[in-house]
Amino acid sequence: MLTVMTGPCVLEDMDTILKIAEKLKPLSEDKRVDFYFKASFDKANRTSLSSFRGPGLDEGLKIFEKIKKEFGYKVVTDIHESYQAAPAGEVMDILQIPAFLCRQTDLLVAAAKTKAKINIKKGQFLAADAMKHPVEKVLNTRGITEVNYENSEKAGVWLCERGNTFGYGALVVDMRNLILLRQYAPVIFDATHSVQIPSNGGTTGGNSTFVPYMARAAASVGVDGFFFETHIDPKNAKSDGPNMLHIDDLYRTMNEIFAIKEALGN
């Protein structure tokens, strides 16, 4: 079964969120998919001080509870500070550690003390083998000493790849990392953030045209799941619109991924 985490970048108004959640229903019912609805309650790393950040922790968790109740979805969100882990862990099925915070010990330990699964995004500044150490912090907190794929899978610890940056703005994905990271944990490929161009003229840019190509490449290499940000109207999304997939394009991309998996016998 393929894990798929998808939804809008940030929790917007309730009407928009519910429309997106409804549009994702066919994917959530696909027996080949372990489905998670993804969004952030607070985008704490926006480029501009005036950018929309989201409803905040308390209101955000209420929205996630509503989504779980109305649609039966499992849910995933980012946390940025250790105090957020405990309350978020009571509601969320997955707590995601942002790439820039993937080495933060207090954040990793706080997340590991919850009942939630942990998805650790690889920092854009790190080599794949460096991600053994964040995984080790989570596993050790959960009483496991040896870092390997099997122990991480059992403990609910995942790694997420979205590329590296070399100082010229764009991210570059080394597909070898998808293989190297699987020494330590199941691997999720973040297809939409892999085409992101951070801080492009005061806002985050990107080119979603490349997302299906990146997803197809990752499917060919072999991963345990995919992370996609999606929207019913990406051009008017309140965060990450340029690298986000329209929901119709998400379904086309998923069909291509499954065709590749079938052709490879995966």
PDB file of C-alpha atoms in Angstrom, residues 16-210:
ATOM      1  CA  THR A  16     -12.332  26.082   1.075  1.00  0.00           C
ATOM      2  CA  ILE A  17     -10.890  23.397   3.328  1.00  0.00           C
ATOM      3  CA  LEU A  18     -14.070  21.338   3.259  1.00  0.00           C
ATOM      4  CA  LYS A  19     -14.310  21.634  -0.539  1.00  0.00           C
ATOM      5  CA  ILE A  20     -10.737  20.362  -0.887  1.00  0.00           C
ATOM      6  CA  ALA A  21     -11.392  17.543   1.566  1.00  0.00           C
ATOM      7  CA  GLU A  22     -14.501  16.508  -0.391  1.00  0.00           C
ATOM      8  CA  LYS A  23     -12.591  16.484  -3.688  1.00  0.00           C
ATOM      9  CA  LEU A  24     -10.019  14.127  -2.158  1.00  0.00           C
ATOM     10  CA  LYS A  25     -12.612  11.544  -1.171  1.00  0.00           C
ATOM     11  CA  PRO A  26     -12.038   9.215  -4.184  1.00  0.00           C
ATOM     12  CA  LEU A  27      -8.324   9.063  -3.392  1.00  0.00           C
ATOM     13  CA  SER A  28      -9.050   8.339   0.277  1.00  0.00           C
ATOM     14  CA  GLU A  29     -11.230   5.395  -0.808  1.00  0.00           C
ATOM     15  CA  ASP A  30      -8.593   3.886  -3.121  1.00  0.00           C
ATOM     16  CA  LYS A  31      -7.602   0.527  -1.608  1.00  0.00           C
ATOM     17  CA  ARG A  32      -4.055   0.974  -2.896  1.00  0.00           C
ATOM     18  CA  VAL A  33      -3.584   4.126  -0.801  1.00  0.00           C
ATOM     19  CA  ASP A  34      -2.905   4.781   2.870  1.00  0.00           C
ATOM     20  CA  PHE A  35      -4.452   8.263   2.822  1.00  0.00           C
ATOM     21  CA  TYR A  36      -3.671  11.275   5.042  1.00  0.00           C
ATOM     22  CA  PHE A  37      -5.144  14.776   4.761  1.00  0.00           C
ATOM     23  CA  LYS A  38      -2.318  17.282   5.118  1.00  0.00           C
ATOM     24  CA  ALA A  39      -2.311  20.986   6.000  1.00  0.00           C
ATOM     25  CA  SER A  40      -0.510  23.366   8.359  1.00  0.00           C
ATOM     26  CA  PHE A  41      -2.160  25.285  11.190  1.00  0.00           C
ATOM     27  CA  ASP A  42       0.710  27.778  11.163  1.00  0.00           C
ATOM     28  CA  LYS A  43       3.251  28.507   8.425  1.00  0.00           C
ATOM     29  CA  ALA A  44       5.917  29.759  10.776  1.00  0.00           C
ATOM     30  CA  ASN A  45       8.601  30.114   8.081  1.00  0.00           C
ATOM     31  CA  ARG A  46       6.865  32.416   5.586  1.00  0.00           C
ATOM     32  CA  THR A  47       9.159  34.726   3.615  1.00  0.00           C
ATOM     33  CA  SER A  48       7.235  37.906   4.429  1.00  0.00           C
ATOM     34  CA  LEU A  49       5.988  39.086   7.829  1.00  0.00           C
ATOM     35  CA  SER A  50       2.683  40.023   6.193  1.00  0.00           C
ATOM     36  CA  SER A  51       2.054  36.587   4.611  1.00  0.00           C
ATOM     37  CA  PHE A  52      -0.920  34.500   5.728  1.00  0.00           C
ATOM     38  CA  ARG A  53       0.173  31.997   8.371  1.00  0.00           C
ATOM     39  CA  GLY A  54      -2.983  30.081   9.223  1.00  0.00           C
ATOM     40  CA  PRO A  55      -5.468  29.908  12.113  1.00  0.00           C
ATOM     41  CA  GLY A  56      -2.977  28.876  14.796  1.00  0.00           C
ATOM     42  CA  LEU A  57      -2.711  25.777  16.964  1.00  0.00           C
ATOM     43  CA  ASP A  58      -5.998  25.791  18.890  1.00  0.00           C
ATOM     44  CA  GLU A  59      -8.279  26.714  15.995  1.00  0.00           C
ATOM     45  CA  GLY A  60      -6.304  24.525  13.615  1.00  0.00           C
ATOM     46  CA  LEU A  61      -6.763  21.433  15.760  1.00  0.00           C
ATOM     47  CA  LYS A  62     -10.517  22.093  15.862  1.00  0.00           C
ATOM     48  CA  ILE A  63     -10.548  22.153  12.047  1.00  0.00           C
ATOM     49  CA  PHE A  64      -8.620  18.881  11.891  1.00  0.00           C
ATOM     50  CA  GLU A  65     -11.047  17.304  14.354  1.00  0.00           C
ATOM     51  CA  LYS A  66     -13.920  18.391  12.104  1.00  0.00           C
ATOM     52  CA  ILE A  67     -12.226  16.863   9.053  1.00  0.00           C
ATOM     53  CA  LYS A  68     -11.654  13.607  10.913  1.00  0.00           C
ATOM     54  CA  LYS A  69     -15.276  13.513  12.057  1.00  0.00           C
ATOM     55  CA  GLU A  70     -16.886  14.453   8.716  1.00  0.00           C
ATOM     56  CA  PHE A  71     -14.649  12.467   6.356  1.00  0.00           C
ATOM     57  CA  GLY A  72     -12.968   9.837   8.507  1.00  0.00           C
ATOM     58  CA  TYR A  73      -9.554  10.985   7.284  1.00  0.00           C
ATOM     59  CA  LYS A  74      -6.281  10.495   9.072  1.00  0.00           C
ATOM     60  CA  VAL A  75      -4.508  13.843   9.347  1.00  0.00           C
ATOM     61  CA  VAL A  76      -0.987  15.264   9.305  1.00  0.00           C
ATOM     62  CA  THR A  77       0.428  18.681  10.166  1.00  0.00           C
ATOM     63  CA  ASP A  78       3.744  20.393  10.858  1.00  0.00           C
ATOM     64  CA  ILE A  79       4.903  21.436  14.290  1.00  0.00           C
ATOM     65  CA  HIS A  80       7.560  24.096  14.770  1.00  0.00           C
ATOM     66  CA  GLU A  81       8.001  24.271  18.543  1.00  0.00           C
ATOM     67  CA  SER A  82       8.219  21.526  21.131  1.00  0.00           C
ATOM     68  CA  TYR A  83       5.230  22.773  23.173  1.00  0.00           C
ATOM     69  CA  GLN A  84       2.996  22.111  20.141  1.00  0.00           C
ATOM     70  CA  ALA A  85       3.776  18.385  20.078  1.00  0.00           C
ATOM     71  CA  ALA A  86       1.627  17.211  22.994  1.00  0.00           C
ATOM     72  CA  PRO A  87      -1.670  18.932  22.045  1.00  0.00           C
ATOM     73  CA  ALA A  88      -1.173  18.239  18.333  1.00  0.00           C
ATOM     74  CA  GLY A  89      -0.338  14.618  19.084  1.00  0.00           C
ATOM     75  CA  GLU A  90      -3.746  14.157  20.718  1.00  0.00           C
ATOM     76  CA  VAL A  91      -5.481  14.955  17.406  1.00  0.00           C
ATOM     77  CA  MET A  92      -3.041  14.287  14.590  1.00  0.00           C
ATOM     78  CA  ASP A  93      -2.095  10.897  13.196  1.00  0.00           C
ATOM     79  CA  ILE A  94       1.246  12.212  11.918  1.00  0.00           C
ATOM     80  CA  LEU A  95       3.391  15.043  13.219  1.00  0.00           C
ATOM     81  CA  GLN A  96       5.680  16.423  10.533  1.00  0.00           C
ATOM     82  CA  ILE A  97       9.063  17.947  11.346  1.00  0.00           C
ATOM     83  CA  PRO A  98       9.889  20.746   8.871  1.00  0.00           C
ATOM     84  CA  ALA A  99      13.102  20.465   6.884  1.00  0.00           C
ATOM     85  CA  PHE A 100      14.820  23.454   8.474  1.00  0.00           C
ATOM     86  CA  LEU A 101      14.088  22.014  11.948  1.00  0.00           C
ATOM     87  CA  CYS A 102      14.987  18.383  11.307  1.00  0.00           C
ATOM     88  CA  ARG A 103      18.001  18.478  13.654  1.00  0.00           C
ATOM     89  CA  GLN A 104      16.207  20.168  16.573  1.00  0.00           C
ATOM     90  CA  THR A 105      16.537  17.709  19.432  1.00  0.00           C
ATOM     91  CA  ASP A 106      13.837  19.141  21.713  1.00  0.00           C
ATOM     92  CA  LEU A 107      11.310  19.170  18.869  1.00  0.00           C
ATOM     93  CA  LEU A 108      12.105  15.587  17.823  1.00  0.00           C
ATOM     94  CA  VAL A 109      11.985  14.275  21.391  1.00  0.00           C
ATOM     95  CA  ALA A 110       8.697  16.064  22.134  1.00  0.00           C
ATOM     96  CA  ALA A 111       7.149  14.615  18.979  1.00  0.00           C
ATOM     97  CA  ALA A 112       8.485  11.144  19.806  1.00  0.00           C
ATOM     98  CA  LYS A 113       6.773  11.243  23.206  1.00  0.00           C
ATOM     99  CA  THR A 114       3.348  11.461  21.540  1.00  0.00           C
ATOM    100  CA  LYS A 115       1.336   8.569  20.077  1.00  0.00           C
ATOM    101  CA  ALA A 116       1.590  10.045  16.558  1.00  0.00           C
ATOM    102  CA  LYS A 117       3.741   8.827  13.705  1.00  0.00           C
ATOM    103  CA  ILE A 118       6.633  11.151  12.848  1.00  0.00           C
ATOM    104  CA  ASN A 119       7.523  12.320   9.334  1.00  0.00           C
ATOM    105  CA  ILE A 120      10.930  14.021   9.364  1.00  0.00           C
ATOM    106  CA  LYS A 121      11.707  16.152   6.331  1.00  0.00           C
ATOM    107  CA  LYS A 122      15.349  16.062   5.286  1.00  0.00           C
ATOM    108  CA  GLY A 123      16.921  19.487   5.491  1.00  0.00           C
ATOM    109  CA  GLN A 124      17.858  21.083   2.178  1.00  0.00           C
ATOM    110  CA  PHE A 125      21.327  21.553   3.662  1.00  0.00           C
ATOM    111  CA  LEU A 126      21.948  17.910   4.645  1.00  0.00           C
ATOM    112  CA  ALA A 127      23.280  14.803   2.954  1.00  0.00           C
ATOM    113  CA  ALA A 128      21.140  11.676   3.159  1.00  0.00           C
ATOM    114  CA  ASP A 129      23.417   9.870   5.622  1.00  0.00           C
ATOM    115  CA  ALA A 130      23.081  12.761   8.102  1.00  0.00           C
ATOM    116  CA  MET A 131      19.421  11.861   8.570  1.00  0.00           C
ATOM    117  CA  LYS A 132      20.374   8.793  10.595  1.00  0.00           C
ATOM    118  CA  HIS A 133      20.768  11.067  13.615  1.00  0.00           C
ATOM    119  CA  PRO A 134      17.268  12.626  13.691  1.00  0.00           C
ATOM    120  CA  VAL A 135      15.798   9.151  13.262  1.00  0.00           C
ATOM    121  CA  GLU A 136      18.005   7.897  16.088  1.00  0.00           C
ATOM    122  CA  LYS A 137      16.727  10.634  18.420  1.00  0.00           C
ATOM    123  CA  VAL A 138      13.124   9.611  17.805  1.00  0.00           C
ATOM    124  CA  LEU A 139      13.770   5.867  18.015  1.00  0.00           C
ATOM    125  CA  ASN A 140      15.823   6.205  21.204  1.00  0.00           C
ATOM    126  CA  THR A 141      13.035   8.237  22.799  1.00  0.00           C
ATOM    127  CA  ARG A 142      10.632   5.430  21.880  1.00  0.00           C
ATOM    128  CA  GLY A 143      12.909   2.819  23.443  1.00  0.00           C
ATOM    129  CA  ILE A 144      14.636   1.511  20.302  1.00  0.00           C
ATOM    130  CA  THR A 145      18.429   1.577  20.005  1.00  0.00           C
ATOM    131  CA  GLU A 146      19.212   0.347  16.492  1.00  0.00           C
ATOM    132  CA  VAL A 147      18.449   2.557  13.485  1.00  0.00           C
ATOM    133  CA  ASN A 148      17.174   0.631  10.487  1.00  0.00           C
ATOM    134  CA  TYR A 149      14.194   0.506   8.147  1.00  0.00           C
ATOM    135  CA  GLU A 150      12.377  -2.234  10.032  1.00  0.00           C
ATOM    136  CA  ASN A 151      12.629  -0.553  13.443  1.00  0.00           C
ATOM    137  CA  SER A 152      11.532   2.801  12.035  1.00  0.00           C
ATOM    138  CA  GLU A 153       8.569   1.227  10.266  1.00  0.00           C
ATOM    139  CA  LYS A 154       7.551  -0.490  13.496  1.00  0.00           C
ATOM    140  CA  ALA A 155       7.929   2.726  15.526  1.00  0.00           C
ATOM    141  CA  GLY A 156       6.131   4.919  12.991  1.00  0.00           C
ATOM    142  CA  VAL A 157       9.104   7.033  11.906  1.00  0.00           C
ATOM    143  CA  TRP A 158       9.423   8.190   8.299  1.00  0.00           C
ATOM    144  CA  LEU A 159      11.878  10.316   6.348  1.00  0.00           C
ATOM    145  CA  CYS A 160      10.805  12.779   3.667  1.00  0.00           C
ATOM    146  CA  GLU A 161      12.963  13.955   0.764  1.00  0.00           C
ATOM    147  CA  ARG A 162      12.422  17.195  -1.123  1.00  0.00           C
ATOM    148  CA  GLY A 163      15.881  18.009  -2.525  1.00  0.00           C
ATOM    149  CA  ASN A 164      18.945  20.094  -1.740  1.00  0.00           C
ATOM    150  CA  THR A 165      19.743  23.697  -2.471  1.00  0.00           C
ATOM    151  CA  PHE A 166      23.148  24.882  -3.606  1.00  0.00           C
ATOM    152  CA  GLY A 167      22.788  28.622  -3.216  1.00  0.00           C
ATOM    153  CA  TYR A 168      21.187  29.550  -6.533  1.00  0.00           C
ATOM    154  CA  GLY A 169      17.574  29.277  -5.420  1.00  0.00           C
ATOM    155  CA  ALA A 170      16.162  26.113  -6.965  1.00  0.00           C
ATOM    156  CA  LEU A 171      16.156  22.728  -5.294  1.00  0.00           C
ATOM    157  CA  VAL A 172      17.889  19.756  -6.876  1.00  0.00           C
ATOM    158  CA  VAL A 173      16.740  16.212  -6.114  1.00  0.00           C
ATOM    159  CA  ASP A 174      19.422  13.536  -6.092  1.00  0.00           C
ATOM    160  CA  MET A 175      17.371  10.385  -6.626  1.00  0.00           C
ATOM    161  CA  ARG A 176      20.119   8.342  -4.979  1.00  0.00           C
ATOM    162  CA  ASN A 177      18.967   9.865  -1.690  1.00  0.00           C
ATOM    163  CA  LEU A 178      15.698   7.939  -1.937  1.00  0.00           C
ATOM    164  CA  ILE A 179      17.711   4.732  -1.762  1.00  0.00           C
ATOM    165  CA  LEU A 180      20.159   5.944   0.885  1.00  0.00           C
ATOM    166  CA  LEU A 181      17.438   7.233   3.219  1.00  0.00           C
ATOM    167  CA  ARG A 182      15.666   3.864   3.171  1.00  0.00           C
ATOM    168  CA  GLN A 183      18.571   2.444   5.192  1.00  0.00           C
ATOM    169  CA  TYR A 184      17.082   4.298   8.136  1.00  0.00           C
ATOM    170  CA  ALA A 185      13.322   4.565   7.599  1.00  0.00           C
ATOM    171  CA  PRO A 186      10.464   4.359   5.101  1.00  0.00           C
ATOM    172  CA  VAL A 187      10.755   7.234   2.628  1.00  0.00           C
ATOM    173  CA  ILE A 188       8.135   9.742   1.522  1.00  0.00           C
ATOM    174  CA  PHE A 189       8.883  11.845  -1.568  1.00  0.00           C
ATOM    175  CA  ASP A 190       7.683  15.449  -1.352  1.00  0.00           C
ATOM    176  CA  ALA A 191       6.937  16.088  -5.023  1.00  0.00           C
ATOM    177  CA  THR A 192       5.476  19.580  -4.752  1.00  0.00           C
ATOM    178  CA  HIS A 193       8.146  21.119  -2.528  1.00  0.00           C
ATOM    179  CA  SER A 194      10.841  19.590  -4.744  1.00  0.00           C
ATOM    180  CA  VAL A 195       9.988  22.216  -7.381  1.00  0.00           C
ATOM    181  CA  GLN A 196       9.838  25.102  -4.929  1.00  0.00           C
ATOM    182  CA  ILE A 197      11.936  28.245  -5.371  1.00  0.00           C
ATOM    183  CA  PRO A 198      12.201  29.771  -1.879  1.00  0.00           C
ATOM    184  CA  SER A 199      12.055  33.524  -1.299  1.00  0.00           C
ATOM    185  CA  ASN A 200      11.534  34.381  -4.952  1.00  0.00           C
ATOM    186  CA  GLY A 201      11.041  38.155  -4.923  1.00  0.00           C
ATOM    187  CA  GLY A 202       9.650  38.215  -1.386  1.00  0.00           C
ATOM    188  CA  THR A 203       7.405  35.165  -1.773  1.00  0.00           C
ATOM    189  CA  THR A 204       7.969  31.476  -2.345  1.00  0.00           C
ATOM    190  CA  GLY A 205       7.849  30.555  -6.011  1.00  0.00           C
ATOM    191  CA  GLY A 206       8.047  27.362  -8.002  1.00  0.00           C
ATOM    192  CA  ASN A 207       6.798  25.622 -11.117  1.00  0.00           C
ATOM    193  CA  SER A 208       4.158  22.928 -10.624  1.00  0.00           C
ATOM    194  CA  THR A 209       4.601  21.804 -14.240  1.00  0.00           C
ATOM    195  CA  PHE A 210       7.556  19.726 -13.089  1.00  0.00           C
TER     196      PHE A 210
END
